Structures are given as C-alpha cells and as structure tokens.
mmCIF file of C-alpha atoms and ligand atoms in Angstrom:
data_model
loop_
_atom_site.group_PDB
_atom_site.id
_atom_site.type_symbol
_atom_site.label_atom_id
_atom_site.label_comp_id
_atom_site.label_asym_id
_atom_site.label_seq_id
_atom_site.Cartn_x
_atom_site.Cartn_y
_atom_site.Cartn_z
ATOM 1 C CA MET A 1 92.307 77.741 117.816
ATOM 2 C CA THR A 2 95.513 75.610 115.708
ATOM 3 C CA ARG A 3 96.401 72.353 116.582
ATOM 4 C CA PRO A 4 99.360 72.233 118.635
ATOM 5 C CA LYS A 5 102.299 71.009 117.102
ATOM 6 C CA LYS A 6 104.867 69.285 118.810
ATOM 7 C CA LYS A 7 108.038 69.127 116.015
ATOM 8 C CA TRP A 8 108.054 72.839 117.251
ATOM 9 C CA GLY A 9 107.356 72.380 120.865
ATOM 10 C CA GLN A 10 104.600 73.603 121.477
ATOM 11 C CA ASN A 11 103.066 73.903 125.013
ATOM 12 C CA PHE A 12 100.733 76.822 125.888
ATOM 13 C CA LEU A 13 101.119 78.280 128.614
ATOM 14 C CA ARG A 14 97.860 78.711 130.795
ATOM 15 C CA ASN A 15 98.813 80.121 133.979
ATOM 16 C CA ARG A 16 98.151 83.627 134.470
ATOM 17 C CA GLY A 17 99.946 83.966 137.871
ATOM 18 C CA ALA A 18 103.211 82.400 136.269
ATOM 19 C CA VAL A 19 102.703 84.896 133.219
ATOM 20 C CA GLU A 20 102.768 88.147 135.542
ATOM 21 C CA LYS A 21 105.832 86.995 137.345
ATOM 22 C CA ILE A 22 107.949 86.056 134.345
ATOM 23 C CA VAL A 23 107.236 89.233 132.774
ATOM 24 C CA ALA A 24 107.934 91.159 136.019
ATOM 25 C CA ALA A 25 111.255 89.243 135.845
ATOM 26 C CA VAL A 26 112.510 91.081 132.603
ATOM 27 C CA GLU A 27 112.599 94.750 134.335
ATOM 28 C CA PRO A 28 113.503 96.368 130.873
ATOM 29 C CA ALA A 29 115.397 100.308 130.825
ATOM 30 C CA PRO A 30 113.148 102.277 128.939
ATOM 31 C CA ASP A 31 115.359 101.946 125.658
ATOM 32 C CA ASP A 32 115.936 98.194 126.032
ATOM 33 C CA VAL A 33 114.362 96.077 123.375
ATOM 34 C CA ILE A 34 112.532 93.533 124.125
ATOM 35 C CA VAL A 35 112.905 90.080 122.009
ATOM 36 C CA GLU A 36 110.411 87.260 122.620
ATOM 37 C CA ILE A 37 111.246 83.672 121.525
ATOM 38 C CA GLY A 38 108.427 81.716 120.489
ATOM 39 C CA PRO A 39 105.603 83.596 121.108
ATOM 40 C CA GLY A 40 102.571 80.878 120.405
ATOM 41 C CA GLU A 41 99.347 82.284 120.921
ATOM 42 C CA GLY A 42 100.954 85.841 122.605
ATOM 43 C CA VAL A 43 100.217 85.158 125.903
ATOM 44 C CA LEU A 44 103.432 86.561 127.299
ATOM 45 C CA THR A 45 103.286 88.698 124.693
ATOM 46 C CA ALA A 46 100.055 90.528 125.327
ATOM 47 C CA LYS A 47 101.451 91.822 128.676
ATOM 48 C CA LEU A 48 104.488 93.006 126.916
ATOM 49 C CA LEU A 49 102.768 94.834 124.712
ATOM 50 C CA GLU A 50 101.641 97.056 128.119
ATOM 51 C CA LEU A 51 105.881 98.258 128.287
ATOM 52 C CA PRO A 52 106.608 101.105 126.531
ATOM 53 C CA ASN A 53 109.168 99.447 125.136
ATOM 54 C CA ARG A 54 109.671 98.260 121.603
ATOM 55 C CA ILE A 55 108.307 94.937 121.123
ATOM 56 C CA VAL A 56 110.358 92.029 118.637
ATOM 57 C CA ALA A 57 108.534 88.678 119.050
ATOM 58 C CA ILE A 58 110.293 85.370 116.565
ATOM 59 C CA GLU A 59 107.623 82.508 115.816
ATOM 60 C CA ILE A 60 109.082 79.462 113.537
ATOM 61 C CA ASP A 61 105.523 78.721 113.041
ATOM 62 C CA PRO A 62 103.824 80.361 109.903
ATOM 63 C CA GLU A 63 100.609 80.136 111.118
ATOM 64 C CA LEU A 64 101.219 81.290 114.834
ATOM 65 C CA ALA A 65 103.260 84.177 112.750
ATOM 66 C CA ALA A 66 100.060 85.103 110.641
ATOM 67 C CA ARG A 67 97.683 84.815 113.821
ATOM 68 C CA LEU A 68 99.690 87.165 115.654
ATOM 69 C CA ARG A 69 100.080 89.894 113.032
ATOM 70 C CA THR A 70 96.003 89.234 113.156
ATOM 71 C CA LYS A 71 96.135 89.894 116.645
ATOM 72 C CA PHE A 72 98.513 92.374 117.752
ATOM 73 C CA GLY A 73 98.584 94.314 113.971
ATOM 74 C CA ASP A 74 101.136 97.021 114.221
ATOM 75 C CA LYS A 75 102.405 96.986 117.945
ATOM 76 C CA LEU A 76 104.487 93.947 117.625
ATOM 77 C CA GLU A 77 107.370 93.450 115.308
ATOM 78 C CA LEU A 78 106.653 89.740 114.413
ATOM 79 C CA ARG A 79 109.522 87.896 112.870
ATOM 80 C CA ASN A 80 108.455 84.256 111.281
ATOM 81 C CA GLU A 81 112.340 82.655 111.644
ATOM 82 C CA ASP A 82 114.171 80.383 113.330
ATOM 83 C CA ALA A 83 115.219 81.907 116.392
ATOM 84 C CA VAL A 84 118.092 79.483 116.686
ATOM 85 C CA ASP A 85 119.947 81.495 113.712
ATOM 86 C CA ALA A 86 117.989 84.715 113.436
ATOM 87 C CA PRO A 87 119.067 88.138 113.460
ATOM 88 C CA LEU A 88 118.753 89.677 117.029
ATOM 89 C CA PRO A 89 119.021 93.110 117.700
ATOM 90 C CA ASP A 90 121.961 94.858 117.524
ATOM 91 C CA THR A 91 121.266 97.299 120.219
ATOM 92 C CA PRO A 92 120.396 96.310 124.299
ATOM 93 C CA TYR A 93 118.143 93.926 124.478
ATOM 94 C CA ARG A 94 116.188 92.169 126.953
ATOM 95 C CA ALA A 95 115.098 88.325 125.425
ATOM 96 C CA ILE A 96 111.894 86.620 127.822
ATOM 97 C CA GLY A 97 110.634 83.309 126.295
ATOM 98 C CA ASN A 98 109.061 79.564 127.158
ATOM 99 C CA LEU A 99 111.310 78.045 125.297
ATOM 100 C CA PRO A 100 110.706 75.248 122.531
ATOM 101 C CA TYR A 101 111.886 72.209 124.550
ATOM 102 C CA ASN A 102 114.029 70.825 121.641
ATOM 103 C CA VAL A 103 116.155 73.956 120.711
ATOM 104 C CA GLY A 104 115.979 75.515 123.805
ATOM 105 C CA THR A 105 120.026 75.100 125.172
ATOM 106 C CA PRO A 106 120.675 76.594 121.973
ATOM 107 C CA ILE A 107 118.951 79.428 121.943
ATOM 108 C CA LEU A 108 119.806 80.487 125.406
ATOM 109 C CA ARG A 109 123.493 79.572 124.161
ATOM 110 C CA ARG A 110 123.464 81.905 121.449
ATOM 111 C CA VAL A 111 121.301 84.660 123.436
ATOM 112 C CA ILE A 112 123.630 84.971 126.651
ATOM 113 C CA ALA A 113 126.796 85.054 124.651
ATOM 114 C CA ASP A 114 125.332 88.414 122.452
ATOM 115 C CA PRO A 115 127.116 91.449 123.696
ATOM 116 C CA HIS A 116 123.890 93.578 123.314
ATOM 117 C CA CYS A 117 122.087 91.018 126.105
ATOM 118 C CA ARG A 118 121.605 92.737 128.738
ATOM 119 C CA ARG A 119 118.985 90.170 130.608
ATOM 120 C CA ALA A 120 117.146 86.796 129.822
ATOM 121 C CA VAL A 121 114.349 85.204 131.463
ATOM 122 C CA PHE A 122 113.758 81.840 129.864
ATOM 123 C CA MET A 123 111.526 78.974 130.276
ATOM 124 C CA LEU A 124 112.998 75.628 130.436
ATOM 125 C CA GLN A 125 112.885 71.798 131.314
ATOM 126 C CA LYS A 126 113.101 71.607 134.785
ATOM 127 C CA GLU A 127 116.189 69.278 134.271
ATOM 128 C CA VAL A 128 117.755 72.017 132.150
ATOM 129 C CA ALA A 129 117.270 75.057 134.376
ATOM 130 C CA ASP A 130 119.174 73.050 136.708
ATOM 131 C CA ARG A 131 122.110 72.023 134.402
ATOM 132 C CA VAL A 132 122.008 75.796 134.094
ATOM 133 C CA SER A 133 122.085 76.393 137.919
ATOM 134 C CA ALA A 134 123.788 73.917 139.348
ATOM 135 C CA LYS A 135 126.850 73.452 141.976
ATOM 136 C CA PRO A 136 130.108 71.974 141.659
ATOM 137 C CA GLY A 137 129.931 68.339 142.838
ATOM 138 C CA SER A 138 126.278 67.849 142.187
ATOM 139 C CA ASP A 139 125.165 65.817 139.520
ATOM 140 C CA PRO A 140 123.523 68.643 136.842
ATOM 141 C CA TYR A 141 126.851 70.455 137.380
ATOM 142 C CA GLY A 142 128.413 70.128 133.752
ATOM 143 C CA PHE A 143 129.868 71.806 130.525
ATOM 144 C CA LEU A 144 126.379 74.081 130.015
ATOM 145 C CA THR A 145 126.657 74.920 134.142
ATOM 146 C CA LEU A 146 130.153 76.207 133.353
ATOM 147 C CA TYR A 147 129.126 77.740 129.587
ATOM 148 C CA VAL A 148 126.349 79.619 131.709
ATOM 149 C CA GLU A 149 128.720 80.885 134.526
ATOM 150 C CA ALA A 150 131.523 82.028 132.076
ATOM 151 C CA TYR A 151 128.892 84.436 130.256
ATOM 152 C CA ALA A 152 126.267 85.063 132.729
ATOM 153 C CA SER A 153 124.966 84.802 136.685
ATOM 154 C CA ALA A 154 121.805 82.447 137.191
ATOM 155 C CA ARG A 155 118.976 82.188 139.546
ATOM 156 C CA GLN A 156 115.779 79.947 139.340
ATOM 157 C CA LEU A 157 112.876 82.430 139.418
ATOM 158 C CA MET A 158 109.596 79.483 139.170
ATOM 159 C CA THR A 159 108.978 75.783 138.695
ATOM 160 C CA LEU A 160 105.578 74.988 136.985
ATOM 161 C CA ASP A 161 104.302 71.941 136.948
ATOM 162 C CA PRO A 162 103.059 70.330 133.328
ATOM 163 C CA ARG A 163 99.010 71.287 134.413
ATOM 164 C CA SER A 164 100.185 74.911 133.806
ATOM 165 C CA PHE A 165 100.225 73.862 129.817
ATOM 166 C CA HIS A 166 98.107 72.960 127.415
ATOM 167 C CA PRO A 167 98.655 69.899 126.167
ATOM 168 C CA PRO A 168 100.921 69.376 129.653
ATOM 169 C CA PRO A 169 104.424 68.453 128.575
ATOM 170 C CA LYS A 170 105.922 65.122 130.192
ATOM 171 C CA VAL A 171 108.196 66.944 131.982
ATOM 172 C CA ARG A 172 107.960 69.897 134.718
ATOM 173 C CA SER A 173 109.691 73.054 133.769
ATOM 174 C CA ALA A 174 111.679 75.700 135.848
ATOM 175 C CA VAL A 175 112.244 80.047 134.515
ATOM 176 C CA VAL A 176 115.646 81.191 134.739
ATOM 177 C CA VAL A 177 116.624 84.736 135.105
ATOM 178 C CA LEU A 178 120.276 85.241 133.389
ATOM 179 C CA ASP A 179 121.942 88.555 134.034
ATOM 180 C CA PRO A 180 125.295 88.388 131.449
ATOM 181 C CA ARG A 181 128.494 89.529 133.473
ATOM 182 C CA ASP A 182 132.040 89.833 132.589
ATOM 183 C CA PRO A 183 133.633 86.321 134.444
ATOM 184 C CA GLY A 184 137.357 87.882 134.980
ATOM 185 C CA LEU A 185 138.919 85.368 133.217
ATOM 186 C CA GLN A 186 142.691 85.286 132.625
ATOM 187 C CA SER A 187 142.227 83.537 129.257
ATOM 188 C CA SER A 188 139.794 84.187 126.750
ATOM 189 C CA ARG A 189 136.577 82.356 127.387
ATOM 190 C CA GLU A 190 136.735 80.764 124.065
ATOM 191 C CA GLN A 191 139.810 78.599 125.688
ATOM 192 C CA VAL A 192 138.986 78.246 128.539
ATOM 193 C CA LEU A 193 135.292 76.609 127.464
ATOM 194 C CA ASP A 194 137.388 74.488 125.047
ATOM 195 C CA LEU A 195 139.498 73.136 127.819
ATOM 196 C CA ILE A 196 136.739 72.532 129.938
ATOM 197 C CA SER A 197 134.804 70.258 127.006
ATOM 198 C CA ALA A 198 137.584 67.973 127.027
ATOM 199 C CA SER A 199 137.918 68.140 130.845
ATOM 200 C CA PHE A 200 133.948 66.345 130.525
ATOM 201 C CA ARG A 201 134.288 64.099 127.637
ATOM 202 C CA MET A 202 134.084 60.584 129.992
ATOM 203 C CA ARG A 203 132.285 62.166 133.201
ATOM 204 C CA ARG A 204 133.876 59.410 135.318
ATOM 205 C CA LYS A 205 137.069 59.922 134.342
ATOM 206 C CA LYS A 206 139.678 61.722 136.664
ATOM 207 C CA LEU A 207 140.510 65.053 134.748
ATOM 208 C CA VAL A 208 144.083 63.711 133.993
ATOM 209 C CA ASN A 209 142.753 60.926 131.809
ATOM 210 C CA ASN A 210 140.332 63.254 129.894
ATOM 211 C CA LEU A 211 143.437 65.881 128.824
ATOM 212 C CA THR A 212 145.404 63.245 128.123
ATOM 213 C CA GLY A 213 146.319 63.518 124.599
ATOM 214 C CA TRP A 214 143.947 66.452 124.199
ATOM 215 C CA ARG A 215 145.749 68.997 121.823
ATOM 216 C CA GLU A 216 148.851 66.377 122.129
ATOM 217 C CA HIS A 217 149.320 66.906 126.075
ATOM 218 C CA THR A 218 150.959 63.988 127.765
ATOM 219 C CA ARG A 219 150.193 62.476 130.962
ATOM 220 C CA GLU A 220 153.030 64.330 132.118
ATOM 221 C CA GLN A 221 152.163 67.983 131.165
ATOM 222 C CA VAL A 222 148.609 67.658 132.446
ATOM 223 C CA LEU A 223 149.558 66.785 135.898
ATOM 224 C CA GLU A 224 152.446 69.250 135.950
ATOM 225 C CA ALA A 225 149.751 71.898 134.558
ATOM 226 C CA MET A 226 147.424 70.974 137.434
ATOM 227 C CA GLY A 227 150.131 71.053 140.026
ATOM 228 C CA ARG A 228 151.308 74.643 139.052
ATOM 229 C CA ALA A 229 147.198 75.742 138.930
ATOM 230 C CA GLY A 230 146.854 74.297 142.698
ATOM 231 C CA ILE A 231 144.672 71.349 141.325
ATOM 232 C CA ASP A 232 144.160 67.948 143.258
ATOM 233 C CA LEU A 233 145.998 65.318 140.651
ATOM 234 C CA ASP A 234 142.901 62.855 141.593
ATOM 235 C CA ALA A 235 140.068 65.469 140.591
ATOM 236 C CA ARG A 236 137.269 64.902 138.536
ATOM 237 C CA ALA A 237 136.122 67.634 136.572
ATOM 238 C CA GLU A 238 132.994 67.757 138.245
ATOM 239 C CA THR A 239 134.143 69.168 141.445
ATOM 240 C CA LEU A 240 135.898 72.118 139.480
ATOM 241 C CA ALA A 241 134.745 75.489 139.509
ATOM 242 C CA LEU A 242 135.265 78.015 136.690
ATOM 243 C CA ALA A 243 138.238 79.758 138.093
ATOM 244 C CA ASP A 244 139.710 76.114 138.432
ATOM 245 C CA PHE A 245 139.464 75.673 134.877
ATOM 246 C CA ASP A 246 140.640 79.387 134.154
ATOM 247 C CA ARG A 247 144.189 78.816 135.945
ATOM 248 C CA LEU A 248 144.658 75.670 134.486
ATOM 249 C CA THR A 249 143.772 77.277 131.021
ATOM 250 C CA ALA A 250 146.900 79.499 131.764
ATOM 251 C CA GLN A 251 149.150 76.667 132.753
ATOM 252 C CA LEU A 252 148.708 74.202 129.676
HETATM 253 N N1 LIG B 1 105.377 81.808 124.389
HETATM 254 C C1 LIG B 1 103.989 81.157 124.161
HETATM 255 C C2 LIG B 1 103.355 80.258 125.753
HETATM 256 O O1 LIG B 1 104.377 80.326 126.444
HETATM 257 O O2 LIG B 1 102.486 79.499 125.751
HETATM 258 C C3 LIG B 1 104.471 79.388 123.722
HETATM 259 C C4 LIG B 1 105.428 78.694 124.034
HETATM 260 S S1 LIG B 1 105.763 77.144 123.239
HETATM 261 C C5 LIG B 1 106.560 75.807 124.768
HETATM 262 C C6 LIG B 1 107.272 77.802 122.308
HETATM 263 C C7 LIG B 1 106.741 78.210 121.213
HETATM 264 O O3 LIG B 1 108.148 78.212 120.621
HETATM 265 C C8 LIG B 1 106.026 78.035 120.241
HETATM 266 O O4 LIG B 1 105.063 79.167 119.877
HETATM 267 C C9 LIG B 1 106.816 77.149 118.759
HETATM 268 O O5 LIG B 1 106.062 77.273 117.388
HETATM 269 C C10 LIG B 1 107.642 78.337 118.966
HETATM 270 N N2 LIG B 1 109.576 77.778 118.437
HETATM 271 C C11 LIG B 1 109.825 76.615 118.673
HETATM 272 N N3 LIG B 1 110.792 76.144 117.924
HETATM 273 C C12 LIG B 1 110.747 77.468 117.307
HETATM 274 C C13 LIG B 1 112.217 78.114 116.662
HETATM 275 N N4 LIG B 1 113.253 77.428 116.602
HETATM 276 N N5 LIG B 1 112.141 79.462 116.925
HETATM 277 C C14 LIG B 1 111.344 80.244 117.006
HETATM 278 N N6 LIG B 1 110.144 79.681 117.834
HETATM 279 C C15 LIG B 1 109.935 78.838 117.446
#
C-alpha cells in the first residue's frame, strides 16, 4: 500500500455500504460511458466494473495509476491526468467520484457545465455540498448554489462521518447527485452568472450597492431595473432566486 498523499486529498473510502449506495446512484443507460474522477485505490472502480458500461478513470497520482493498471488491467481505461482540465468524453457520460477536497468545486463546475454529462454523483466536503443544495436566505446560499442551479438539479444522497475514510479527514463529507437540465432562462447562463457574481461581491451589502458601478451602471439605473424586474429595492442577493437574477439581467 502507498502512503496517502495529503496534497492530492487522498482519504480513501472504507465504508462498504456507502460504496454500494454511491455506485447505485449512477443509474447509467446502457450506452453511457462512466467517468470516475480520482479512483485512488479503486474501491468504487471495482464496483463500477461489474456494470456492462465502458469505464474511464482519471487519476492524477502516477503511483496509484500504475497500481490500478496492475489491479484492473484492460477492463479499465485509466488516464493519469488532472481532472481539472483532462479531456472528457464527447459522447453521453455519467461522472462519479469521491472528489479531492482542494479541487472539488472546479471539477464539479466543469462537469455539470459539460453538454455530454447526463448525471454526476460526487462526494464533497459537507460544507460544499450544503452550498450546492442551499435554499435562498440560508447561510450557505450563494454563487455556487446558483451556478449549480443554472445547470442542474441537485440533491444530497448521504452524509459521511470522517471515520468512513482512511486517513479520516478533518471534516464531514456528503454525496450529491446532480442532474443536468435546462433552467429555461431568458438570457444566456454566462450573462446571468456574471450578474450573480457581481451581486455577491460583498455578501452583506444590499444588491443595489453591489451593482452600482458594475458595468458602469449608475445607482438609478440599477434601482429602475430592479423595480422593472419586480425585486424589492432593499433586497440582498442572498434572498433572491435564479429566476429573479434572470429577470434583472434582462432589465439591466
Ligand atoms: N475514489 C477513492 C476512494 O473513494 O477511496 C479515492 C478518493 S480520494 C478522496 C481523491 C482521489 O483523487 C485520490 O486518489 C487523488 O490522488 C485523486 N486526485 C486528486 N487530485 C486530482 C486531480 N486533480 N485529478 C484527478 N485525480 C485527482
């Protein structure tokens, strides 16, 4: 066994019940490719290989990649690459992974924005999972929540205690299931997310203060647009839903 490397977030899952539940949540169609991110010692991989689907695994650690090649041979398409920018399939696929904590968010963001992704089942830090599935007005609600909502519906499948891993991480983890969907926006996702990003610049400030000066809009222009979009002029970004930001984008 190799020594777990902290820099790559190597906390290996040791909970059999969780392995079964996470893999069962993938629910692939027969021709979906399954992309596993960060297979590590291969605990999820072994279970995935019982499925008839083509399995691709992306592992950054060359030592673990070599071990996985020996363990699974040709059955597994193993790529020793960085999942932050590695090529993803250009045919329908489902992603799965107990994501490394330091790059969990960028990997989640690129996968759900990818047009070929049909579902993603990701283990994240519980705190990040809570941000992904937060409700307006709650503490974890913010840019990440709305980014995810612009691409997918999200639900939490289970929460895991640090003792489910070796070595135990400092924080709890949770598994989220993300199903890409069209949110039916009037403006482009990029435009709406650009506005959302500016709206959360200073979380405790009122929306009008965060947007004054953004893209050279005056306070009066922002207030008028908020009025036309039916948004309370004293509102803070954290109370608004994706549809509110969409209407405001159309007005600004
Ligand atoms: N899937 C295994 C499990 O559940 O036991 C390992 C999970 S461990 C939390 C994260 C895995 O992702 C490690 O194997 C680590 O080497 C790998 N990893 C870290 N950063 C990565 C990256 N940027 N691209 C691909 N794999 C990465």
